[in-house]
Amino acid sequence: MVWTENVVPIGLFVNKNRLVVFLTSYISRNVGVGVPGYYPITCEIEVYELSDIRSPKLVRNITLEGYYFNARMIEEYVYLVTTSPIYYIDDEIILPSITVNGESLSIDPKEVYYTNAPDVSYTFTTIVALNTFQDNEPIAKKTILTGAASNMYVSLNNIYLAITKYNFITENARTSFEETLLYRISIKGNSINFEAEGTVPGHVLNQFSMDEYNGYFRIATTLGYPWLRGMGSSESNSIYVLGMDLKVVGKLENLAKGEKIYSARFMGERAYIVTFKKVDPFFVIDLSDVRNPKVLGWLKIPGYSDYLHPLGNDYVIGIGKETVEAEEGDFAWYQGLKISLFNVKNVSAPKEISKYVIGERGTDSPILRDHRALLFDGERGFMAIPVMVAMIDRNKYSGAVPPYAYGEPVWQGLYVFNLTIEHGILLRGKITHLSQNISEGISGDDYTKFIERAIYIGDYLYTISNKIVKVNDISTLKEVGSIKIG
């Protein structure tokens, strides 16, 4: 598959013998002499049939005007969400267009759902349902006039859109300055229906700060930003439980004042929340009584977790940064990458039972921003993450190294761990695509060989960068082979 220069692949799904690829591209459209053109971005869905894996066959192409926002696959259906800014030209609002296999489908203004929440930055949010196995089944579509969507959570039956909205600040109305608008859209096959809308205070971090469980929607938010402290603002955190009508039925507010949420995870009748300012409070929260959420226990340790991953019912993996408290203020300096294993069996007294720190300040990993960078198999006790390691040259300092000092990149590749309850987090080995040490400096070619993802198939571990796919034995990590892909 080869695309033109202005087309960029941004994601894919594979289901049996079907491949779904998402693409984005820029187009220019002339709207008349003397009128500035506008440059809408398009999002494309290409569906390929993979009976002959060496020669994928394109069987369907859908083009939507707008930005790719997010997508999910549930059984044979793909649900794509796009957002498109409002173009108002010559007293006419330009509605987003959809093309299916070259045939244009119009969106009638009467089909657009108008919400009750006014916004200063209206956006057309379009949801499309596509059967990836029945090529002749028409797509379903629904367009909503909303603010710009910031996060999305999807259950088997619903799409929840979260939109952060900012209002004017008044002396006695800080809580209403920042709120999250919520929209529930039901999905079943190619049926899409707008069901409910609601509001909670604060902003939501990401999809893991939301969840649907037993007919209720749960969401964790942070209210306030550090740059508002001069206006009397201080961060606080809350959990809200809403019914399917998106009306609040229970809440736990003012959690960890002065801090903000760095990660969250809902697991059944519990929620795990990490907030941070100087140390990492790891909270265990009981949601069994939907009307009265409560804190069961907490743990305060250095560092914080940007991502939480469940390990059974009684353990949680946290991946983030180690920290050192600052002497010059009420904050902490982040350091190297930190992996923690928490025991939450005793909910009133959670414990960090194992930790592993990689590198020093400046060390980075895509897992801090994208959970898909984690490769984990609890049954095998196997975990792997790509890491760019930074280390500090202590020869540059006459005395102690200050905690704010950044290290220089020295290595990039995949860290492979054994992770078990009995033995904790143990390094098994490392894999890299780089042929030389990068401590002398990073070239443009080096960046293309940074490992971004890893997968395993059977007994083989595959690492993927923009230039190379390498295969290693999953038990010994011995290299089996590699190919260049770019």
Coordinates of C-alpha atoms in Angstrom, one line a residue:
M1 CA 0.0 0.0 0.0
V2 CA 1.4 3.3 -1.1
W3 CA -0.2 6.7 -0.5
T4 CA 0.5 10.2 -1.9
E5 CA 2.8 12.6 -0.1
N6 CA 0.0 14.6 1.6
V7 CA -1.6 11.4 3.0
V8 CA -0.5 10.1 6.4
P9 CA -1.6 6.8 8.0
I10 CA -2.5 7.4 11.6
G11 CA -4.0 4.1 12.8
L12 CA -5.3 0.7 12.0
F13 CA -7.4 -2.3 13.1
V14 CA -7.1 -5.9 12.1
N15 CA -10.0 -8.3 12.5
K16 CA -9.6 -11.8 10.9
N17 CA -9.1 -11.2 7.2
R18 CA -9.9 -7.5 7.3
L19 CA -7.6 -4.6 7.7
V20 CA -8.9 -1.1 8.4
V21 CA -6.5 1.8 7.9
F22 CA -7.2 5.4 9.0
L23 CA -5.5 8.2 7.0
T24 CA -5.5 12.0 7.2
S25 CA -4.8 14.4 4.4
Y26 CA -4.9 18.1 3.5
I27 CA -6.8 19.5 0.6
S28 CA -7.3 23.0 -0.7
R29 CA -10.6 24.2 -1.9
N30 CA -11.2 27.4 -3.9
V31 CA -14.3 29.2 -2.7
G32 CA -14.4 32.1 -5.1
V33 CA -12.4 35.0 -6.4
G34 CA -11.3 37.4 -3.7
V35 CA -12.4 35.1 -0.9
P36 CA -9.6 33.3 1.0
G37 CA -9.7 29.6 0.4
Y38 CA -10.1 27.3 3.3
Y39 CA -8.1 24.1 3.8
P40 CA -10.2 21.4 5.3
I41 CA -8.5 18.2 6.5
T42 CA -10.0 14.9 5.5
C43 CA -10.0 11.6 7.3
E44 CA -10.2 8.4 5.3
I45 CA -11.1 4.9 6.2
E46 CA -9.7 2.2 3.8
V47 CA -10.9 -1.4 4.3
Y48 CA -8.7 -4.2 2.8
E49 CA -9.5 -7.8 2.3
L50 CA -6.5 -10.0 3.3
S51 CA -7.2 -13.4 1.8
D52 CA -4.0 -13.0 -0.1
I53 CA -1.8 -11.4 2.6
R54 CA 0.9 -10.5 0.0
S55 CA -1.6 -8.5 -2.0
P56 CA -4.2 -6.7 0.1
K57 CA -7.4 -5.8 -1.8
L58 CA -9.0 -2.5 -1.2
V59 CA -12.8 -3.1 -0.9
R60 CA -14.1 0.1 0.6
N61 CA -13.1 3.7 1.0
I62 CA -14.8 6.4 3.1
T63 CA -13.6 10.0 3.2
L64 CA -14.9 12.4 5.8
E65 CA -14.1 16.1 6.0
G66 CA -12.7 16.8 9.4
Y67 CA -9.9 15.8 11.8
Y68 CA -9.5 12.2 13.0
F69 CA -10.4 12.3 16.7
N70 CA -10.7 8.6 17.7
A71 CA -12.0 5.2 16.7
R72 CA -13.0 1.9 18.1
M73 CA -13.7 -1.6 16.7
I74 CA -16.5 -3.6 18.3
E75 CA -16.8 -7.0 16.6
E76 CA -17.2 -6.3 12.9
Y77 CA -18.1 -2.6 13.3
V78 CA -15.7 0.3 13.3
Y79 CA -16.9 3.6 15.0
L80 CA -15.0 6.6 13.8
V81 CA -15.3 10.1 15.4
T82 CA -14.2 13.2 13.5
T83 CA -14.3 16.9 14.3
S84 CA -14.6 19.7 11.9
P85 CA -14.4 23.4 12.6
I86 CA -17.2 25.7 11.5
Y87 CA -16.5 27.4 8.2
Y88 CA -18.9 30.4 7.6
I89 CA -18.4 31.9 4.1
D90 CA -20.7 34.3 2.3
D91 CA -23.4 33.8 4.9
E92 CA -23.3 30.1 4.4
I93 CA -22.2 27.4 6.9
I94 CA -20.1 24.7 5.2
L95 CA -21.3 21.4 6.5
P96 CA -18.7 18.5 6.5
S97 CA -18.9 16.2 3.5
I98 CA -18.7 12.4 3.4
T99 CA -17.8 10.3 0.4
V100 CA -18.3 6.5 0.2
N101 CA -16.5 4.7 -2.7
G102 CA -16.6 8.0 -4.7
E103 CA -20.2 8.7 -4.0
S104 CA -21.0 11.8 -2.0
L105 CA -23.4 11.7 1.0
S106 CA -24.8 15.0 2.2
I107 CA -25.4 16.0 5.7
D108 CA -28.7 17.9 5.9
P109 CA -28.8 20.7 8.5
K110 CA -32.0 19.0 9.9
E111 CA -29.9 16.0 10.7
V112 CA -27.4 17.9 12.9
Y113 CA -28.1 17.5 16.6
Y114 CA -27.9 20.8 18.5
T115 CA -27.0 20.5 22.2
N116 CA -28.2 22.8 25.0
A117 CA -24.6 24.0 25.8
P118 CA -23.5 27.2 24.1
D119 CA -19.8 27.3 23.2
V120 CA -17.3 29.9 21.9
S121 CA -15.7 27.3 19.6
Y122 CA -18.4 25.3 18.0
T123 CA -17.4 22.2 16.1
F124 CA -19.2 19.6 14.0
T125 CA -18.5 16.2 15.6
T126 CA -19.4 13.3 13.3
I127 CA -19.7 9.7 14.3
V128 CA -19.7 7.0 11.6
A129 CA -20.5 3.3 12.0
L130 CA -19.0 1.0 9.3
N131 CA -19.5 -2.8 8.9
T132 CA -16.0 -3.9 7.9
F133 CA -17.2 -7.3 6.6
Q134 CA -20.4 -6.4 4.7
D135 CA -19.1 -4.2 2.0
N136 CA -22.6 -3.3 0.6
E137 CA -24.1 -2.3 4.0
P138 CA -24.6 1.5 4.1
I139 CA -22.7 3.4 6.7
A140 CA -24.6 5.1 9.6
K141 CA -23.7 8.6 10.6
K142 CA -24.6 11.2 13.2
T143 CA -23.4 14.8 13.4
I144 CA -23.6 16.9 16.6
L145 CA -22.9 20.6 17.0
T146 CA -20.6 20.8 20.1
G147 CA -17.5 22.4 21.4
A148 CA -14.2 20.7 20.6
A149 CA -14.1 17.2 22.0
S150 CA -11.1 16.5 24.3
N151 CA -11.6 12.9 25.4
M152 CA -13.7 9.8 24.6
Y153 CA -14.6 6.7 26.4
V154 CA -16.4 3.7 24.7
S155 CA -18.2 0.8 26.2
L156 CA -19.8 -2.0 24.3
N157 CA -23.0 0.0 23.9
N158 CA -22.1 3.6 24.3
I159 CA -19.8 6.4 23.2
Y160 CA -19.1 9.1 25.7
L161 CA -17.7 12.4 24.5
A162 CA -16.1 14.7 27.0
I163 CA -15.7 18.4 26.1
T164 CA -13.9 20.8 28.4
K165 CA -15.5 24.2 28.6
Y166 CA -14.2 27.4 30.1
N167 CA -16.5 30.2 31.4
F168 CA -15.8 33.7 32.7
I169 CA -14.3 33.8 36.2
T170 CA -16.1 35.5 38.9
E171 CA -15.1 35.9 42.5
N172 CA -17.6 33.4 43.9
A173 CA -17.9 31.1 41.0
R174 CA -14.6 29.4 40.5
T175 CA -16.2 26.0 40.3
S176 CA -18.3 27.1 37.3
F177 CA -15.2 28.5 35.4
E178 CA -14.2 25.0 34.2
E179 CA -16.5 22.2 33.4
T180 CA -16.7 19.0 31.3
L181 CA -19.7 18.6 29.1
L182 CA -20.6 15.0 28.6
Y183 CA -22.6 13.4 25.8
R184 CA -23.8 9.8 25.6
I185 CA -24.4 8.3 22.2
S186 CA -25.7 4.7 22.0
I187 CA -24.2 2.3 19.5
K188 CA -25.4 -1.1 18.3
G189 CA -24.3 -2.3 14.9
N190 CA -25.0 0.5 12.4
S191 CA -27.4 2.2 14.8
I192 CA -26.2 5.5 16.3
N193 CA -28.5 7.5 18.6
F194 CA -27.9 10.6 20.8
E195 CA -29.2 9.7 24.3
A196 CA -28.2 12.2 27.0
E197 CA -26.0 15.1 28.0
G198 CA -24.7 16.3 31.3
T199 CA -22.0 18.3 33.1
V200 CA -19.5 17.9 35.8
P201 CA -17.0 20.4 37.3
G202 CA -13.3 20.3 36.2
H203 CA -11.5 18.7 33.3
V204 CA -10.8 15.1 32.5
L205 CA -7.2 13.8 31.9
N206 CA -7.8 10.9 29.5
Q207 CA -10.0 7.9 28.6
F208 CA -8.9 6.0 31.8
S209 CA -10.4 8.7 33.9
M210 CA -13.8 7.6 32.6
D211 CA -15.7 4.3 32.9
E212 CA -19.1 2.6 32.5
Y213 CA -20.1 0.0 35.1
N214 CA -23.4 -1.7 35.9
G215 CA -25.5 1.1 34.3
Y216 CA -23.5 4.0 35.7
F217 CA -20.9 6.3 34.2
R218 CA -17.9 7.2 36.5
I219 CA -15.5 10.1 35.8
A220 CA -12.5 11.6 37.7
T221 CA -11.7 15.3 37.1
T222 CA -9.3 18.0 38.3
L223 CA -10.7 21.4 38.9
G224 CA -8.3 24.4 38.5
Y225 CA -4.9 25.0 36.9
P226 CA -1.6 26.2 38.5
W227 CA -1.7 29.4 36.4
L228 CA -5.0 30.4 38.1
R229 CA -3.6 30.4 41.6
G230 CA -3.1 34.2 41.5
M231 CA -6.9 34.4 41.0
G232 CA -7.6 32.4 44.1
S233 CA -7.6 29.1 42.3
S234 CA -6.2 25.9 43.8
E235 CA -6.5 22.5 42.2
S236 CA -8.8 19.8 43.6
N237 CA -9.9 16.5 42.4
S238 CA -13.3 14.7 42.3
I239 CA -15.0 11.5 41.2
Y240 CA -18.6 11.7 40.0
V241 CA -21.0 8.9 39.4
L242 CA -23.8 9.5 36.8
G243 CA -26.8 7.6 35.7
M244 CA -27.4 6.8 32.0
D245 CA -29.3 10.1 31.8
L246 CA -25.9 11.7 32.8
K247 CA -27.3 13.2 35.9
V248 CA -25.0 13.1 39.0
V249 CA -26.1 10.5 41.6
G250 CA -23.0 10.4 43.7
K251 CA -19.7 12.3 44.2
L252 CA -16.5 12.5 46.1
E253 CA -15.1 16.0 45.9
N254 CA -12.1 18.0 47.1
L255 CA -9.7 15.1 46.9
A256 CA -6.0 16.0 47.3
K257 CA -6.3 19.8 47.3
G258 CA -3.5 21.6 45.6
E259 CA -2.6 18.6 43.4
K260 CA -3.9 17.3 40.1
I261 CA -4.6 13.9 38.7
Y262 CA -1.7 12.3 36.9
S263 CA -3.4 8.9 36.3
A264 CA -6.6 7.1 37.0
R265 CA -8.0 3.6 36.5
F266 CA -11.5 2.2 37.3
M267 CA -11.6 -1.5 38.1
G268 CA -15.1 -2.8 39.0
E269 CA -16.2 -1.3 42.3
R270 CA -12.9 0.5 42.9
A271 CA -11.0 3.4 41.4
Y272 CA -7.3 4.1 41.7
I273 CA -6.2 7.7 41.4
V274 CA -2.7 9.1 41.4
T275 CA -2.4 12.9 42.2
F276 CA 0.9 14.7 42.5
K277 CA 2.6 17.9 43.6
K278 CA 5.6 16.9 45.8
V279 CA 4.9 13.2 46.5
D280 CA 2.6 10.7 44.9
P281 CA -0.6 10.0 46.8
F282 CA -2.0 6.7 45.4
F283 CA -5.7 6.5 46.4
V284 CA -7.9 3.5 46.6
I285 CA -11.6 4.6 46.3
D286 CA -14.7 2.5 46.9
L287 CA -17.5 2.9 44.4
S288 CA -19.7 0.0 45.5
D289 CA -22.3 2.5 46.9
V290 CA -22.8 4.7 43.8
R291 CA -24.4 7.5 45.9
N292 CA -21.5 7.7 48.4
P293 CA -18.0 7.1 46.9
K294 CA -15.4 7.1 49.7
V295 CA -11.6 6.8 50.1
L296 CA -10.6 3.4 51.4
G297 CA -6.9 4.0 51.8
W298 CA -3.9 5.8 50.3
L299 CA -0.1 5.6 50.0
K300 CA 2.3 8.5 49.8
I301 CA 5.7 7.8 48.1
P302 CA 8.2 9.8 45.9
G303 CA 7.3 9.9 42.2
Y304 CA 4.1 9.6 40.3
S305 CA 2.5 7.3 37.8
D306 CA 1.3 8.6 34.4
Y307 CA -0.3 5.2 33.6
L308 CA -1.9 2.6 35.7
H309 CA -2.4 -1.0 34.5
P310 CA -4.3 -3.7 36.4
L311 CA -2.6 -7.0 37.4
G312 CA -5.4 -9.2 38.6
N313 CA -7.8 -7.9 41.3
D314 CA -5.2 -7.1 43.9
Y315 CA -2.3 -5.5 42.1
V316 CA -1.7 -2.4 40.0
I317 CA 1.3 -1.5 37.8
G318 CA 2.2 2.2 37.7
I319 CA 4.5 3.7 35.1
G320 CA 5.7 7.3 35.4
K321 CA 8.6 9.3 36.9
E322 CA 10.7 9.2 40.1
T323 CA 10.9 12.6 41.8
V324 CA 13.1 14.5 44.3
E325 CA 11.5 17.2 46.5
A326 CA 12.7 20.7 45.7
E327 CA 14.4 22.7 48.4
E328 CA 13.5 26.0 46.8
G329 CA 9.7 25.6 46.8
D330 CA 6.6 23.5 47.3
F331 CA 7.1 21.2 44.4
A332 CA 9.4 18.3 43.2
W333 CA 11.8 17.7 40.3
Y334 CA 11.0 14.7 38.2
Q335 CA 13.9 12.3 37.6
G336 CA 14.1 9.0 35.7
L337 CA 11.4 6.6 34.5
K338 CA 9.8 4.7 37.3
I339 CA 7.9 1.4 37.2
S340 CA 6.0 0.5 40.4
L341 CA 4.1 -2.6 41.5
F342 CA 1.3 -1.8 44.0
N343 CA -0.4 -4.3 46.3
V344 CA -4.0 -3.2 47.0
K345 CA -5.2 -6.4 48.6
N346 CA -5.5 -4.5 51.9
V347 CA -7.4 -1.5 50.6
S348 CA -6.9 0.6 53.7
A349 CA -3.1 0.3 53.4
P350 CA -1.9 -0.1 49.8
K351 CA 1.9 -0.8 49.4
E352 CA 4.5 -0.3 46.7
I353 CA 6.1 -3.8 46.8
S354 CA 8.5 -3.4 44.0
K355 CA 10.0 -0.6 41.8
Y356 CA 12.5 -0.1 39.0
V357 CA 14.0 3.2 37.9
I358 CA 15.5 3.7 34.5
G359 CA 18.0 6.5 33.8
E360 CA 17.9 10.1 35.1
R361 CA 16.1 13.3 34.4
G362 CA 15.4 13.5 30.7
T363 CA 14.6 9.8 30.3
D364 CA 11.5 9.3 28.3
S365 CA 9.1 6.7 26.9
P366 CA 6.0 6.8 24.7
I367 CA 4.1 4.9 27.4
L368 CA 3.9 8.2 29.3
R369 CA 1.6 9.5 26.6
D370 CA 0.2 6.4 24.9
H371 CA -0.8 3.2 26.7
R372 CA -0.4 1.2 23.5
A373 CA 3.4 1.4 23.9
L374 CA 3.1 -1.1 26.7
L375 CA 3.5 -4.8 26.0
F376 CA 2.3 -6.9 28.9
D377 CA 1.3 -10.5 29.5
G378 CA 0.3 -11.3 33.0
E379 CA 0.3 -15.1 32.5
R380 CA 3.8 -15.1 31.2
G381 CA 4.9 -12.5 33.8
F382 CA 6.3 -10.5 30.9
M383 CA 6.4 -6.7 30.3
A384 CA 8.2 -4.6 27.8
I385 CA 8.3 -0.8 27.1
P386 CA 10.4 1.4 24.7
V387 CA 12.7 3.8 26.6
M388 CA 15.0 6.6 25.6
V389 CA 17.6 6.7 28.4
A390 CA 19.2 9.9 29.6
M391 CA 22.2 10.0 32.0
I392 CA 24.0 12.9 33.6
D393 CA 27.7 13.5 33.0
R394 CA 28.9 14.1 36.5
N395 CA 32.2 15.4 35.3
K396 CA 30.4 18.6 34.3
Y397 CA 29.7 19.4 38.0
S398 CA 32.2 20.3 40.7
G399 CA 29.9 19.3 43.5
A400 CA 26.6 17.5 43.9
V401 CA 24.4 17.3 40.8
P402 CA 21.4 19.6 41.2
P403 CA 18.0 17.7 41.0
Y404 CA 16.9 20.0 38.1
A405 CA 19.9 18.9 35.9
Y406 CA 19.0 17.1 32.6
G407 CA 20.9 14.1 31.4
E408 CA 22.0 13.5 27.8
P409 CA 20.5 10.7 25.7
V410 CA 22.7 7.7 25.7
W411 CA 20.5 4.8 24.5
Q412 CA 17.1 4.0 23.1
G413 CA 15.3 0.7 22.7
L414 CA 13.1 -1.9 24.4
Y415 CA 13.4 -2.7 28.1
V416 CA 12.1 -6.3 28.7
F417 CA 11.1 -7.3 32.3
N418 CA 10.0 -10.3 34.2
L419 CA 7.1 -9.1 36.4
T420 CA 5.6 -11.4 39.0
I421 CA 4.0 -11.0 42.4
E422 CA 6.7 -13.2 44.0
H423 CA 9.8 -11.6 42.6
G424 CA 8.6 -8.1 41.6
I425 CA 10.1 -6.2 38.6
L426 CA 13.3 -7.7 37.3
L427 CA 15.1 -6.7 34.1
R428 CA 15.4 -9.5 31.7
G429 CA 17.3 -7.7 28.9
K430 CA 17.3 -4.9 26.3
I431 CA 16.8 -4.7 22.5
T432 CA 17.8 -1.8 20.3
H433 CA 17.7 -0.9 16.6
L434 CA 20.6 1.5 16.9
S435 CA 24.0 0.4 15.6
Q436 CA 26.0 2.8 17.7
N437 CA 25.9 4.6 21.0
I438 CA 24.0 7.9 20.9
S439 CA 25.9 9.6 23.8
E440 CA 27.9 11.6 21.3
G441 CA 24.7 13.0 19.8
I442 CA 21.6 11.9 17.9
S443 CA 21.3 12.2 14.2
G444 CA 18.1 12.3 12.2
D445 CA 18.7 8.8 11.1
D446 CA 18.9 7.7 14.7
Y447 CA 15.4 9.0 15.4
T448 CA 14.0 6.8 12.7
K449 CA 15.4 3.8 14.5
F450 CA 13.8 4.5 17.8
I451 CA 11.6 1.6 18.8
E452 CA 8.0 2.7 19.2
R453 CA 6.1 -0.6 19.6
A454 CA 6.6 -4.2 20.4
I455 CA 4.4 -7.3 19.9
Y456 CA 4.9 -11.0 20.3
I457 CA 3.5 -13.8 18.2
G458 CA 4.1 -17.3 19.6
D459 CA 7.7 -17.5 20.9
Y460 CA 8.9 -14.5 19.0
L461 CA 9.2 -10.9 20.0
Y462 CA 8.9 -8.2 17.3
T463 CA 10.2 -4.6 17.8
I464 CA 9.1 -1.9 15.4
S465 CA 10.7 1.4 14.5
N466 CA 10.2 3.6 11.4
K467 CA 13.1 1.9 9.7
I468 CA 13.4 -1.6 11.0
V469 CA 11.4 -4.6 12.2
K470 CA 13.5 -6.9 14.4
V471 CA 12.7 -10.4 15.6
N472 CA 14.0 -11.9 18.9
D473 CA 13.4 -15.1 20.7
I474 CA 11.0 -14.2 23.5
S475 CA 12.8 -16.5 26.0
T476 CA 16.4 -15.7 25.4
L477 CA 16.0 -12.3 23.6
K478 CA 18.6 -13.6 21.1
E479 CA 18.1 -11.9 17.7
V480 CA 16.6 -14.1 15.0
G481 CA 16.5 -11.6 12.1
S482 CA 15.5 -8.2 11.0
I483 CA 14.2 -6.3 7.9
K484 CA 14.4 -2.7 6.8
I485 CA 11.0 -1.1 6.1
G486 CA 11.9 2.5 5.2

